[in-house]
Short mmCIF file of C-alpha atoms in Angstrom, two decimals:
data_model
loop_
_atom_site.label_atom_id
_atom_site.label_comp_id
_atom_site.label_asym_id
_atom_site.label_seq_id
_atom_site.Cartn_x
_atom_site.Cartn_y
_atom_site.Cartn_z
CA HIS A 1 252.39 346.85 183.18
CA VAL A 2 254.08 348.86 186.14
CA THR A 3 252.41 350.43 188.91
CA CYS A 4 254.07 353.45 190.59
CA ASP A 5 253.40 355.33 193.83
CA TYR A 6 253.60 359.15 193.48
CA ARG A 7 254.33 361.55 196.33
CA ILE A 8 254.71 365.03 196.55
CA LEU A 9 257.32 366.12 199.19
CA ILE A 10 256.62 369.08 201.24
CA GLN A 11 259.89 370.60 202.95
CA GLU A 12 259.69 374.33 204.97
CA THR A 13 262.27 376.35 204.51
CA GLU A 14 264.32 378.30 207.23
CA GLY A 15 265.12 381.88 207.69
CA SER A 16 263.90 385.25 207.40
CA LEU A 17 261.59 384.41 204.54
CA SER A 18 259.67 381.32 205.19
CA CYS A 19 258.19 378.88 202.45
CA GLU A 20 257.63 375.58 201.47
CA ASN A 21 259.70 373.97 198.56
CA TYR A 22 257.93 370.90 196.70
CA GLY A 23 259.65 367.79 195.84
CA ILE A 24 258.15 364.56 194.08
CA LYS A 25 258.91 360.78 195.01
CA ILE A 26 258.31 357.75 192.73
CA THR A 27 258.17 354.44 194.03
CA GLU A 28 257.67 351.51 191.92
CA LEU A 29 255.26 349.18 193.89
CA GLU A 30 256.43 345.62 192.38
CA THR A 31 260.07 346.24 192.75
CA GLY A 32 260.17 348.87 195.46
CA ASP A 33 262.65 351.03 193.18
CA SER A 34 262.18 354.60 194.60
CA ALA A 35 263.68 358.05 192.93
CA GLU A 36 262.99 361.45 194.79
CA ILE A 37 263.88 364.73 193.67
CA LEU A 38 263.51 367.72 196.50
CA ASP A 39 263.14 371.66 195.86
CA ILE A 40 261.95 371.25 192.16
CA THR A 41 259.44 374.46 192.86
CA VAL A 42 257.67 376.68 195.61
CA ASN A 43 254.77 376.75 193.56
CA SER A 44 252.18 374.46 194.82
CA ASP A 45 249.82 374.34 191.59
CA ARG A 46 253.14 373.73 189.27
CA ILE A 47 253.87 370.63 191.62
CA PHE A 48 250.25 369.45 191.23
CA GLU A 49 250.55 369.96 187.44
CA LEU A 50 253.61 367.96 187.26
CA GLY A 51 252.18 364.96 189.71
CA GLU A 52 249.22 364.83 187.14
CA LEU A 53 251.90 364.59 184.11
CA PHE A 54 253.52 361.48 185.96
CA CYS A 55 250.21 360.00 186.59
CA ARG A 56 249.10 360.20 183.09
CA ASN A 57 252.32 359.39 181.45
CA ALA A 58 253.28 356.44 184.18
CA VAL A 59 256.45 358.02 184.90
CA THR A 60 258.74 355.34 186.68
CA PRO A 61 261.61 356.06 189.03
CA VAL A 62 264.15 355.41 186.05
CA ALA A 63 262.67 358.14 184.09
CA LEU A 64 262.32 360.91 186.72
CA VAL A 65 265.68 362.79 186.32
CA ASP A 66 264.93 363.05 182.70
CA VAL A 67 261.46 364.04 182.85
CA ILE A 68 262.14 366.66 185.46
CA ALA A 69 264.63 368.14 183.34
CA ASP A 70 262.34 368.28 180.52
CA TRP A 71 259.67 369.64 182.59
CA LEU A 72 262.03 372.74 184.10
#
């Protein structure tokens, strides 16, 4: 059984049109292995849906890139 910590990352964009970009970070608690992807979406509802999907399916850092590719 693997336990992971899921974090939503928020970055503020600079320039004439300011908005927030969202990413996600997964850390495997037993090993400390982690992976993150920035700039996935600017839609807060979508990033929360993605976070819930990760929690329901126990996505690990190794699978992060593949899951994001399928989700987009």
